[in-house]
mmCIF file of C-alpha atoms and ligand atoms in Angstrom:
data_model
loop_
_atom_site.group_PDB
_atom_site.id
_atom_site.type_symbol
_atom_site.label_atom_id
_atom_site.label_comp_id
_atom_site.label_asym_id
_atom_site.label_seq_id
_atom_site.Cartn_x
_atom_site.Cartn_y
_atom_site.Cartn_z
ATOM 1 C CA UNK A 1 -5.235 -11.118 12.844
ATOM 2 C CA UNK A 2 -8.666 -12.559 13.279
ATOM 3 C CA UNK A 3 -9.897 -9.659 11.246
ATOM 4 C CA UNK A 4 -12.653 -12.020 10.176
ATOM 5 C CA UNK A 5 -14.422 -13.769 13.015
ATOM 6 C CA UNK A 6 -17.320 -14.255 15.344
ATOM 7 C CA UNK A 7 -17.994 -10.519 15.850
ATOM 8 C CA UNK A 8 -19.385 -10.492 12.284
ATOM 9 C CA UNK A 9 -22.998 -11.769 12.017
ATOM 10 C CA UNK A 10 -22.351 -13.162 8.532
ATOM 11 C CA UNK A 11 -19.340 -15.124 9.817
ATOM 12 C CA UNK A 12 -21.404 -16.568 12.674
ATOM 13 C CA UNK A 13 -24.100 -17.582 10.182
ATOM 14 C CA UNK A 14 -21.526 -19.381 8.034
ATOM 15 C CA UNK A 15 -20.068 -21.096 11.105
ATOM 16 C CA UNK A 16 -23.474 -22.611 11.845
ATOM 17 C CA UNK A 17 -23.085 -24.633 8.661
ATOM 18 C CA UNK A 18 -19.320 -25.134 8.415
ATOM 19 C CA UNK A 19 -16.449 -25.649 10.833
ATOM 20 C CA UNK A 20 -13.555 -23.211 10.869
ATOM 21 C CA UNK A 21 -11.386 -25.725 9.007
ATOM 22 C CA UNK A 22 -14.083 -26.420 6.418
ATOM 23 C CA UNK A 23 -14.112 -22.691 5.670
ATOM 24 C CA UNK A 24 -10.324 -22.390 5.639
ATOM 25 C CA UNK A 25 -9.894 -25.386 3.308
ATOM 26 C CA UNK A 26 -12.595 -24.366 0.825
ATOM 27 C CA UNK A 27 -11.313 -21.746 -1.664
ATOM 28 C CA UNK A 28 -14.718 -20.154 -2.294
ATOM 29 C CA UNK A 29 -15.633 -19.883 1.409
ATOM 30 C CA UNK A 30 -12.140 -18.771 2.469
ATOM 31 C CA UNK A 31 -12.268 -16.076 -0.215
ATOM 32 C CA UNK A 32 -15.631 -14.729 0.946
ATOM 33 C CA UNK A 33 -14.599 -14.625 4.598
ATOM 34 C CA UNK A 34 -11.221 -13.005 3.846
ATOM 35 C CA UNK A 35 -12.581 -10.330 1.506
ATOM 36 C CA UNK A 36 -15.592 -9.393 3.634
ATOM 37 C CA UNK A 37 -13.772 -7.176 6.203
ATOM 38 C CA UNK A 38 -12.145 -5.200 3.383
ATOM 39 C CA UNK A 39 -15.534 -4.565 1.804
ATOM 40 C CA UNK A 40 -17.320 -3.881 5.094
ATOM 41 C CA UNK A 41 -14.730 -1.761 6.895
ATOM 42 C CA UNK A 42 -12.335 -0.444 4.237
ATOM 43 C CA UNK A 43 -9.193 -1.759 5.937
ATOM 44 C CA UNK A 44 -5.980 -1.297 3.949
ATOM 45 C CA UNK A 45 -5.043 -4.978 3.826
ATOM 46 C CA UNK A 46 -6.701 -8.363 4.107
ATOM 47 C CA UNK A 47 -5.353 -11.319 6.035
ATOM 48 C CA UNK A 48 -5.858 -14.803 4.674
ATOM 49 C CA UNK A 49 -8.597 -16.646 6.539
ATOM 50 C CA UNK A 50 -6.997 -19.790 7.906
ATOM 51 C CA UNK A 51 -5.455 -20.968 11.160
ATOM 52 C CA UNK A 52 -1.874 -21.458 12.273
ATOM 53 C CA UNK A 53 -2.516 -25.213 12.617
ATOM 54 C CA UNK A 54 -3.431 -25.790 8.950
ATOM 55 C CA UNK A 55 0.075 -26.667 7.620
ATOM 56 C CA UNK A 56 0.593 -29.186 10.430
ATOM 57 C CA UNK A 57 -2.025 -31.701 9.241
ATOM 58 C CA UNK A 58 0.131 -32.713 6.252
ATOM 59 C CA UNK A 59 3.058 -33.405 8.626
ATOM 60 C CA UNK A 60 0.942 -36.182 10.141
ATOM 61 C CA UNK A 61 -0.318 -34.239 13.161
ATOM 62 C CA UNK A 62 -3.951 -34.756 14.161
ATOM 63 C CA UNK A 63 -5.629 -31.678 15.614
ATOM 64 C CA UNK A 64 -8.984 -29.991 16.096
ATOM 65 C CA UNK A 65 -9.919 -26.348 16.535
ATOM 66 C CA UNK A 66 -12.440 -26.309 19.387
ATOM 67 C CA UNK A 67 -14.732 -23.335 19.683
ATOM 68 C CA UNK A 68 -13.973 -21.213 22.741
ATOM 69 C CA UNK A 69 -10.816 -23.272 23.389
ATOM 70 C CA UNK A 70 -8.500 -23.204 20.387
ATOM 71 C CA UNK A 71 -6.233 -25.874 18.904
ATOM 72 C CA UNK A 72 -6.324 -29.308 20.563
ATOM 73 C CA UNK A 73 -3.779 -32.023 19.675
ATOM 74 C CA UNK A 74 -4.873 -35.444 21.023
ATOM 75 C CA UNK A 75 -1.372 -36.984 20.789
ATOM 76 C CA UNK A 76 0.960 -34.259 22.041
ATOM 77 C CA UNK A 77 4.575 -34.338 20.835
ATOM 78 C CA UNK A 78 6.994 -35.023 23.673
ATOM 79 C CA UNK A 79 9.733 -37.322 22.285
ATOM 80 C CA UNK A 80 12.472 -37.303 19.691
ATOM 81 C CA UNK A 81 10.903 -40.347 18.021
ATOM 82 C CA UNK A 82 7.657 -38.419 17.473
ATOM 83 C CA UNK A 83 9.549 -35.492 15.951
ATOM 84 C CA UNK A 84 11.524 -37.850 13.691
ATOM 85 C CA UNK A 85 8.259 -39.289 12.314
ATOM 86 C CA UNK A 86 6.909 -35.904 11.195
ATOM 87 C CA UNK A 87 6.485 -35.548 7.441
ATOM 88 C CA UNK A 88 7.474 -32.667 5.162
ATOM 89 C CA UNK A 89 5.058 -30.064 3.845
ATOM 90 C CA UNK A 90 4.746 -29.755 0.085
ATOM 91 C CA UNK A 91 2.219 -26.909 -0.201
ATOM 92 C CA UNK A 92 1.248 -27.536 -3.848
ATOM 93 C CA UNK A 93 0.601 -31.226 -3.105
ATOM 94 C CA UNK A 94 -0.838 -30.942 0.404
ATOM 95 C CA UNK A 95 -2.674 -27.612 0.510
ATOM 96 C CA UNK A 96 -3.603 -26.679 -3.073
ATOM 97 C CA UNK A 97 -6.940 -25.333 -1.812
ATOM 98 C CA UNK A 98 -5.158 -22.701 0.287
ATOM 99 C CA UNK A 99 -3.072 -21.581 -2.674
ATOM 100 C CA UNK A 100 -6.194 -21.463 -4.828
ATOM 101 C CA UNK A 101 -7.846 -19.327 -2.145
ATOM 102 C CA UNK A 102 -4.874 -16.935 -2.208
ATOM 103 C CA UNK A 103 -5.184 -16.590 -5.998
ATOM 104 C CA UNK A 104 -8.921 -15.979 -5.835
ATOM 105 C CA UNK A 105 -8.613 -13.470 -2.989
ATOM 106 C CA UNK A 106 -5.908 -11.463 -4.739
ATOM 107 C CA UNK A 107 -8.079 -11.300 -7.874
ATOM 108 C CA UNK A 108 -11.067 -10.124 -5.810
ATOM 109 C CA UNK A 109 -9.168 -7.469 -3.847
ATOM 110 C CA UNK A 110 -8.220 -5.295 -6.863
ATOM 111 C CA UNK A 111 -4.907 -4.139 -5.441
ATOM 112 C CA UNK A 112 -5.703 -4.147 -1.716
ATOM 113 C CA UNK A 113 -2.796 -6.248 -0.425
ATOM 114 C CA UNK A 114 -3.313 -9.729 0.966
ATOM 115 C CA UNK A 115 -1.206 -10.729 3.955
ATOM 116 C CA UNK A 116 -0.362 -14.430 4.015
ATOM 117 C CA UNK A 117 0.604 -15.978 7.318
ATOM 118 C CA UNK A 118 2.026 -18.888 9.261
ATOM 119 C CA UNK A 119 2.494 -19.779 12.910
ATOM 120 C CA UNK A 120 5.963 -19.293 14.380
ATOM 121 C CA UNK A 121 7.902 -22.278 15.763
ATOM 122 C CA UNK A 122 7.475 -21.429 19.452
ATOM 123 C CA UNK A 123 3.745 -20.744 19.292
ATOM 124 C CA UNK A 124 3.058 -23.861 17.209
ATOM 125 C CA UNK A 125 5.273 -25.961 19.477
ATOM 126 C CA UNK A 126 3.293 -24.768 22.491
ATOM 127 C CA UNK A 127 0.132 -26.370 21.039
ATOM 128 C CA UNK A 128 1.940 -29.485 19.822
ATOM 129 C CA UNK A 129 3.692 -30.161 23.122
ATOM 130 C CA UNK A 130 0.912 -29.129 25.522
ATOM 131 C CA UNK A 131 -1.849 -30.611 23.365
ATOM 132 C CA UNK A 132 -4.056 -27.589 24.091
ATOM 133 C CA UNK A 133 -3.891 -23.887 24.982
ATOM 134 C CA UNK A 134 -2.000 -23.314 28.242
ATOM 135 C CA UNK A 135 -1.244 -20.574 30.740
ATOM 136 C CA UNK A 136 2.084 -21.706 32.131
ATOM 137 C CA UNK A 137 3.741 -23.566 29.212
ATOM 138 C CA UNK A 138 4.956 -26.224 31.650
ATOM 139 C CA UNK A 139 5.275 -29.132 29.188
ATOM 140 C CA UNK A 140 6.719 -26.846 26.509
ATOM 141 C CA UNK A 141 9.439 -25.393 28.732
ATOM 142 C CA UNK A 142 10.118 -28.788 30.269
ATOM 143 C CA UNK A 143 10.854 -30.239 26.818
ATOM 144 C CA UNK A 144 12.895 -27.176 25.826
ATOM 145 C CA UNK A 145 15.096 -27.380 28.923
ATOM 146 C CA UNK A 146 15.284 -31.138 29.491
ATOM 147 C CA UNK A 147 15.673 -32.355 25.907
ATOM 148 C CA UNK A 148 17.178 -29.528 23.854
ATOM 149 C CA UNK A 149 18.005 -31.879 20.966
ATOM 150 C CA UNK A 150 14.352 -32.868 20.508
ATOM 151 C CA UNK A 151 13.293 -29.254 21.005
ATOM 152 C CA UNK A 152 15.807 -28.100 18.384
ATOM 153 C CA UNK A 153 14.630 -30.780 15.942
ATOM 154 C CA UNK A 154 11.021 -29.673 16.442
ATOM 155 C CA UNK A 155 11.967 -26.015 15.918
ATOM 156 C CA UNK A 156 13.777 -27.035 12.693
ATOM 157 C CA UNK A 157 10.745 -28.896 11.300
ATOM 158 C CA UNK A 158 8.425 -25.994 12.147
ATOM 159 C CA UNK A 159 10.799 -23.404 10.648
ATOM 160 C CA UNK A 160 11.179 -25.398 7.428
ATOM 161 C CA UNK A 161 7.386 -25.836 7.247
ATOM 162 C CA UNK A 162 6.842 -22.083 7.663
ATOM 163 C CA UNK A 163 9.365 -21.212 4.931
ATOM 164 C CA UNK A 164 7.763 -23.614 2.458
ATOM 165 C CA UNK A 165 4.233 -22.541 3.311
ATOM 166 C CA UNK A 166 4.907 -18.794 3.202
ATOM 167 C CA UNK A 167 6.963 -19.104 0.015
ATOM 168 C CA UNK A 168 4.010 -20.866 -1.639
ATOM 169 C CA UNK A 169 1.577 -18.190 -0.431
ATOM 170 C CA UNK A 170 3.829 -15.435 -1.814
ATOM 171 C CA UNK A 171 4.188 -17.229 -5.168
ATOM 172 C CA UNK A 172 0.383 -17.566 -5.277
ATOM 173 C CA UNK A 173 0.101 -13.778 -4.890
ATOM 174 C CA UNK A 174 0.281 -12.761 -1.206
ATOM 175 C CA UNK A 175 1.876 -9.292 -1.090
ATOM 176 C CA UNK A 176 3.144 -9.516 2.523
ATOM 177 C CA UNK A 177 3.510 -12.249 5.136
ATOM 178 C CA UNK A 178 3.032 -12.273 8.877
ATOM 179 C CA UNK A 179 4.581 -14.796 11.234
ATOM 180 C CA UNK A 180 2.414 -15.240 14.350
ATOM 181 C CA UNK A 181 4.351 -15.841 17.542
ATOM 182 C CA UNK A 182 1.409 -14.989 19.773
ATOM 183 C CA UNK A 183 2.794 -16.717 22.854
ATOM 184 C CA UNK A 184 6.546 -15.944 22.606
ATOM 185 C CA UNK A 185 6.027 -13.440 25.439
ATOM 186 C CA UNK A 186 5.981 -16.438 27.805
ATOM 187 C CA UNK A 187 9.764 -16.692 27.418
ATOM 188 C CA UNK A 188 12.553 -14.747 29.094
ATOM 189 C CA UNK A 189 14.852 -12.927 26.674
ATOM 190 C CA UNK A 190 17.653 -15.406 27.469
ATOM 191 C CA UNK A 191 15.465 -18.423 26.690
ATOM 192 C CA UNK A 192 14.077 -16.799 23.565
ATOM 193 C CA UNK A 193 17.613 -16.090 22.347
ATOM 194 C CA UNK A 194 18.854 -19.613 23.003
ATOM 195 C CA UNK A 195 15.875 -21.792 22.107
ATOM 196 C CA UNK A 196 13.743 -19.866 19.625
ATOM 197 C CA UNK A 197 15.674 -17.087 17.873
ATOM 198 C CA UNK A 198 17.808 -19.348 15.615
ATOM 199 C CA UNK A 199 14.837 -21.143 14.004
ATOM 200 C CA UNK A 200 12.786 -17.946 13.718
ATOM 201 C CA UNK A 201 15.708 -16.123 12.106
ATOM 202 C CA UNK A 202 16.008 -18.895 9.516
ATOM 203 C CA UNK A 203 12.398 -18.327 8.474
ATOM 204 C CA UNK A 204 12.929 -14.646 7.698
ATOM 205 C CA UNK A 205 16.254 -15.384 5.981
ATOM 206 C CA UNK A 206 14.527 -18.055 3.876
ATOM 207 C CA UNK A 207 11.949 -15.501 2.691
ATOM 208 C CA UNK A 208 14.304 -12.551 2.147
ATOM 209 C CA UNK A 209 14.829 -12.980 -1.576
ATOM 210 C CA UNK A 210 11.091 -13.078 -2.302
ATOM 211 C CA UNK A 211 11.015 -9.331 -1.722
ATOM 212 C CA UNK A 212 7.755 -8.917 0.211
ATOM 213 C CA UNK A 213 7.405 -7.256 3.650
ATOM 214 C CA UNK A 214 7.839 -9.789 6.443
ATOM 215 C CA UNK A 215 5.949 -9.027 9.679
ATOM 216 C CA UNK A 216 6.692 -10.662 13.028
ATOM 217 C CA UNK A 217 3.888 -10.550 15.582
ATOM 218 C CA UNK A 218 3.762 -11.351 19.283
ATOM 219 C CA UNK A 219 1.694 -10.499 22.368
ATOM 220 C CA UNK A 220 3.273 -9.469 25.674
ATOM 221 C CA UNK A 221 6.632 -9.328 23.926
ATOM 222 C CA UNK A 222 7.763 -5.898 25.197
ATOM 223 C CA UNK A 223 10.892 -7.413 26.724
ATOM 224 C CA UNK A 224 11.691 -9.269 23.472
ATOM 225 C CA UNK A 225 11.460 -6.420 20.931
ATOM 226 C CA UNK A 226 15.207 -6.247 20.233
ATOM 227 C CA UNK A 227 15.311 -10.018 19.777
ATOM 228 C CA UNK A 228 12.274 -9.902 17.511
ATOM 229 C CA UNK A 229 14.133 -7.327 15.438
ATOM 230 C CA UNK A 230 17.192 -9.608 15.436
ATOM 231 C CA UNK A 231 15.129 -12.263 13.612
ATOM 232 C CA UNK A 232 15.477 -10.099 10.492
ATOM 233 C CA UNK A 233 11.782 -9.218 10.207
ATOM 234 C CA UNK A 234 10.963 -5.999 8.318
ATOM 235 C CA UNK A 235 8.061 -5.148 10.632
ATOM 236 C CA UNK A 236 7.764 -5.886 14.363
ATOM 237 C CA UNK A 237 4.384 -6.028 16.091
ATOM 238 C CA UNK A 238 4.052 -4.092 19.332
ATOM 239 C CA UNK A 239 1.266 -4.794 21.800
ATOM 240 C CA UNK A 240 -0.555 -2.223 23.918
ATOM 241 C CA UNK A 241 1.642 -2.805 26.959
ATOM 242 C CA UNK A 242 4.603 -1.143 25.239
ATOM 243 C CA UNK A 243 4.302 2.511 24.164
ATOM 244 C CA UNK A 244 5.143 2.856 20.462
ATOM 245 C CA UNK A 245 7.630 5.733 20.966
ATOM 246 C CA UNK A 246 9.529 3.507 23.395
ATOM 247 C CA UNK A 247 9.574 0.710 20.795
ATOM 248 C CA UNK A 248 10.842 3.188 18.204
ATOM 249 C CA UNK A 249 13.630 4.421 20.514
ATOM 250 C CA UNK A 250 14.711 0.892 21.274
ATOM 251 C CA UNK A 251 14.666 -0.402 17.689
ATOM 252 C CA UNK A 252 15.900 2.681 15.830
ATOM 253 C CA UNK A 253 14.602 3.840 12.444
ATOM 254 C CA UNK A 254 15.317 0.759 10.287
ATOM 255 C CA UNK A 255 12.466 -1.509 11.400
ATOM 256 C CA UNK A 256 8.807 -0.778 10.759
ATOM 257 C CA UNK A 257 6.422 -1.011 13.733
ATOM 258 C CA UNK A 258 2.859 -2.306 13.787
ATOM 259 C CA UNK A 259 0.301 -1.869 16.547
ATOM 260 C CA UNK A 260 -0.772 -1.250 19.154
ATOM 261 C CA UNK A 261 -4.402 -0.560 20.104
ATOM 262 C CA UNK A 262 -5.756 -2.769 22.888
ATOM 263 C CA UNK A 263 -8.489 -4.848 21.167
ATOM 264 C CA UNK A 264 -10.657 -4.429 24.275
ATOM 265 C CA UNK A 265 -10.743 -0.675 23.524
ATOM 266 C CA UNK A 266 -13.196 -1.535 20.730
ATOM 267 C CA UNK A 267 -15.690 -2.366 23.501
ATOM 268 C CA UNK A 268 -15.298 1.077 25.098
ATOM 269 C CA UNK A 269 -17.670 3.998 24.389
ATOM 270 C CA UNK A 270 -16.731 5.711 21.115
ATOM 271 C CA UNK A 271 -15.055 8.807 22.677
ATOM 272 C CA UNK A 272 -12.771 6.551 24.716
ATOM 273 C CA UNK A 273 -11.924 4.448 21.664
ATOM 274 C CA UNK A 274 -11.297 7.557 19.561
ATOM 275 C CA UNK A 275 -9.032 9.001 22.263
ATOM 276 C CA UNK A 276 -7.037 5.741 22.401
ATOM 277 C CA UNK A 277 -6.603 5.782 18.612
ATOM 278 C CA UNK A 278 -5.626 9.472 18.790
ATOM 279 C CA UNK A 279 -2.896 8.806 21.297
ATOM 280 C CA UNK A 280 -1.330 6.268 18.927
ATOM 281 C CA UNK A 281 -1.648 8.479 15.852
ATOM 282 C CA UNK A 282 -0.266 11.506 17.673
ATOM 283 C CA UNK A 283 2.645 9.561 19.111
ATOM 284 C CA UNK A 284 3.583 8.185 15.680
ATOM 285 C CA UNK A 285 2.853 11.274 13.573
ATOM 286 C CA UNK A 286 5.638 11.676 11.009
ATOM 287 C CA UNK A 287 6.889 8.128 11.493
ATOM 288 C CA UNK A 288 6.658 6.642 8.012
ATOM 289 C CA UNK A 289 7.457 3.090 9.056
ATOM 290 C CA UNK A 290 4.352 2.634 11.170
ATOM 291 C CA UNK A 291 1.226 0.528 10.544
ATOM 292 C CA UNK A 292 -1.803 1.236 12.728
ATOM 293 C CA UNK A 293 -3.267 -2.049 13.919
ATOM 294 C CA UNK A 294 -4.728 -3.775 16.934
ATOM 295 C CA UNK A 295 -2.313 -5.364 19.384
ATOM 296 C CA UNK A 296 -4.206 -8.666 18.975
ATOM 297 C CA UNK A 297 -7.308 -10.044 17.215
ATOM 298 C CA UNK A 298 -10.804 -8.522 17.238
ATOM 299 C CA UNK A 299 -12.794 -10.000 20.136
ATOM 300 C CA UNK A 300 -16.086 -11.837 19.470
ATOM 301 C CA UNK A 301 -17.968 -9.312 21.692
ATOM 302 C CA UNK A 302 -17.015 -6.408 19.398
ATOM 303 C CA UNK A 303 -19.713 -4.380 17.626
ATOM 304 C CA UNK A 304 -18.768 -4.359 13.900
ATOM 305 C CA UNK A 305 -19.904 -0.724 13.778
ATOM 306 C CA UNK A 306 -17.065 0.201 16.141
ATOM 307 C CA UNK A 307 -14.572 -1.433 13.754
ATOM 308 C CA UNK A 308 -15.990 0.483 10.783
ATOM 309 C CA UNK A 309 -15.918 3.751 12.699
ATOM 310 C CA UNK A 310 -12.353 3.188 13.904
ATOM 311 C CA UNK A 311 -11.052 2.472 10.392
ATOM 312 C CA UNK A 312 -12.773 5.592 9.039
ATOM 313 C CA UNK A 313 -11.389 7.670 11.917
ATOM 314 C CA UNK A 314 -7.818 6.502 11.358
ATOM 315 C CA UNK A 315 -8.134 7.213 7.634
ATOM 316 C CA UNK A 316 -9.528 10.713 8.353
ATOM 317 C CA UNK A 317 -6.592 11.491 10.532
ATOM 318 C CA UNK A 318 -4.327 10.779 7.567
ATOM 319 C CA UNK A 319 -3.023 7.398 8.521
ATOM 320 C CA UNK A 320 -3.650 3.814 7.494
ATOM 321 C CA UNK A 321 -5.705 1.157 9.258
HETATM 322 O O1 CP3 B 401 -8.475 -12.329 10.330
HETATM 323 C C1 CP3 B 401 -8.580 -13.400 9.733
HETATM 324 O O2 CP3 B 401 -9.489 -13.620 8.949
HETATM 325 C C2 CP3 B 401 -7.493 -14.425 9.914
HETATM 326 C C3 CP3 B 401 -7.894 -15.637 10.553
HETATM 327 C C4 CP3 B 401 -7.051 -16.298 11.607
HETATM 328 C C5 CP3 B 401 -7.587 -17.325 12.394
HETATM 329 N N1 CP3 B 401 -6.620 -17.819 13.194
HETATM 330 C C6 CP3 B 401 -8.965 -17.842 12.308
HETATM 331 C C7 CP3 B 401 -9.569 -18.236 13.593
HETATM 332 C C8 CP3 B 401 -5.720 -16.146 11.967
HETATM 333 C C9 CP3 B 401 -4.688 -15.170 11.450
HETATM 334 C C10 CP3 B 401 -5.465 -17.113 12.978
HETATM 335 C C11 CP3 B 401 -4.156 -17.339 13.564
HETATM 336 C C12 CP3 B 401 -4.102 -18.006 14.873
HETATM 337 N N2 CP3 B 401 -4.779 -19.118 15.281
HETATM 338 C C13 CP3 B 401 -3.225 -17.619 15.903
HETATM 339 C C14 CP3 B 401 -2.260 -16.500 15.819
HETATM 340 C C15 CP3 B 401 -2.939 -15.177 16.002
HETATM 341 C C16 CP3 B 401 -3.531 -14.948 17.360
HETATM 342 O O3 CP3 B 401 -4.745 -14.767 17.399
HETATM 343 O O4 CP3 B 401 -2.795 -14.931 18.345
HETATM 344 C C17 CP3 B 401 -3.430 -18.503 16.989
HETATM 345 C C18 CP3 B 401 -2.743 -18.448 18.314
HETATM 346 C C19 CP3 B 401 -4.388 -19.450 16.570
HETATM 347 C C20 CP3 B 401 -4.914 -20.601 17.352
HETATM 348 C C21 CP3 B 401 -6.354 -20.371 17.633
HETATM 349 N N3 CP3 B 401 -7.341 -20.606 16.694
HETATM 350 C C22 CP3 B 401 -6.967 -19.866 18.804
HETATM 351 C C23 CP3 B 401 -6.240 -19.492 20.069
HETATM 352 C C24 CP3 B 401 -8.345 -19.777 18.554
HETATM 353 C C25 CP3 B 401 -9.438 -19.220 19.457
HETATM 354 C C26 CP3 B 401 -10.391 -20.213 19.992
HETATM 355 C C27 CP3 B 401 -11.715 -19.542 20.331
HETATM 356 O O5 CP3 B 401 -12.740 -20.086 19.919
HETATM 357 O O6 CP3 B 401 -11.717 -18.519 21.019
HETATM 358 C C28 CP3 B 401 -8.553 -20.243 17.256
HETATM 359 C C29 CP3 B 401 -9.831 -20.315 16.555
HETATM 360 C C30 CP3 B 401 -9.959 -19.320 15.482
HETATM 361 N N4 CP3 B 401 -9.092 -19.195 14.443
HETATM 362 C C31 CP3 B 401 -11.024 -18.405 15.326
HETATM 363 C C32 CP3 B 401 -10.787 -17.731 14.114
HETATM 364 C C33 CP3 B 401 -11.654 -16.699 13.426
HETATM 365 C C34 CP3 B 401 -12.205 -18.248 16.284
HETATM 366 C C35 CP3 B 401 -13.556 -18.339 15.682
HETATM 367 C C36 CP3 B 401 -14.077 -19.671 15.249
HETATM 368 O O7 CP3 B 401 -13.928 -20.684 15.956
HETATM 369 O O8 CP3 B 401 -14.702 -19.681 14.187
#
C-alpha cells in the first residue's frame, strides 16, 4: 500500500503538476505511477495507484484528498436520510478510466501481478462520518452505537460498492485484490464482530467465485486477527505489533499471512533494517503461505535506495517482497 508515493522524486515531480485524484483518474498517469515501483525496485506485485475514496464520488459523496491530512468530506454522513440518498456504483459507467488503467497496467507488467483494491466499510465510514481523519472515532462510534439501523445501512452500501468495484477490477485484469481496513484496529473485538464483520464478510463472499486471492489488511489489528480470518479472506495482513509466528499459531495453516515490517524501519541504518527483515524471514522460513510486506505504507521520508536494497535482500534470502 502506498508503494508509489512522495518518497519517490519522480512522483513528487508529477504531483507538482497534478493532484492525486487527477493522477488516479487518468489512465496514462495512473499506469506510469503504478508500474514505476516494479521497474525501480523489482517488487513481486504492483498495487493499483488510486485512493480508497475514489468509488465514493459516484455515490454522490463530495470529498477532497488534502496533502498531509488525507480524505476530507465537507458534508459528513450522520443520518439515515443521507444514507438513503446515496447512489449505486456502476464501475463501467462511473469509473471507466480506472478500469482502463487496470488494463493498461496489466499489459505493461508482463506477468507481474497487479493487486486491485478497495476501502473496507469501517475505514471508509470513519472518513464519511467524521468528515476527516480522526484519532478517537467519536462520531463514528456514536453513530454505530446510537443508530445501528443507519450504521447497518451505511455498511451495506459500502460493502455492495466494494463488491462491484473489486469485481470490475478483477474482470479488467487485476490478479489479486486487497481490502484496506486500515483503522479497524480502533474497535474492540466485540464491536467489530457485531457492527463490522457481517458487511466485511459479504464482500469476500461476493468475490469468492472470481477465483483470485483476496487480502484483508488492517493496522493495529492484533486483537482482531481471528475475526479478520472469519471474514473469509484468503490472506490476512499482520502489522509489526504482532509477531508473525503468534499470528500463525492463532490462525492455523489455512490462511496466508502478509506483513509485517515496521515501515519506520526503512529509515533505520541499513544493518538495523536488514536485521529486522532477517527476523521476519527467519521466523517464517518454511511457511509457504507467507508474503513479506510492510505493515503499512512507505513513509514520505524514506530513501528509495533503502526500498531497493530491502527488496533485493529479501529476494536473496529466497523469499518474495
Ligand atoms: O502504492 C500505491 O501506489 C497505491 C496507492 C494508494 C493510495 N492510497 C494513494 C495515496 C493506496 C493503496 C491508498 C489507499 C488508502 N488511502 C488507504 C488505505 C491504506 C492505508 O494507507 O492505510 C487510506 C486510509 C487512504 C486515505 C488516505 N489517502 C490517507 C490517510 C492519505 C495520506 C494523507 C497524507 O498526505 O499524508 C491519503 C493520500 C494518499 N493516497 C497519498 C497517496 C500516495 C499521499 C501522497 C499524495 O498526497 O500524493
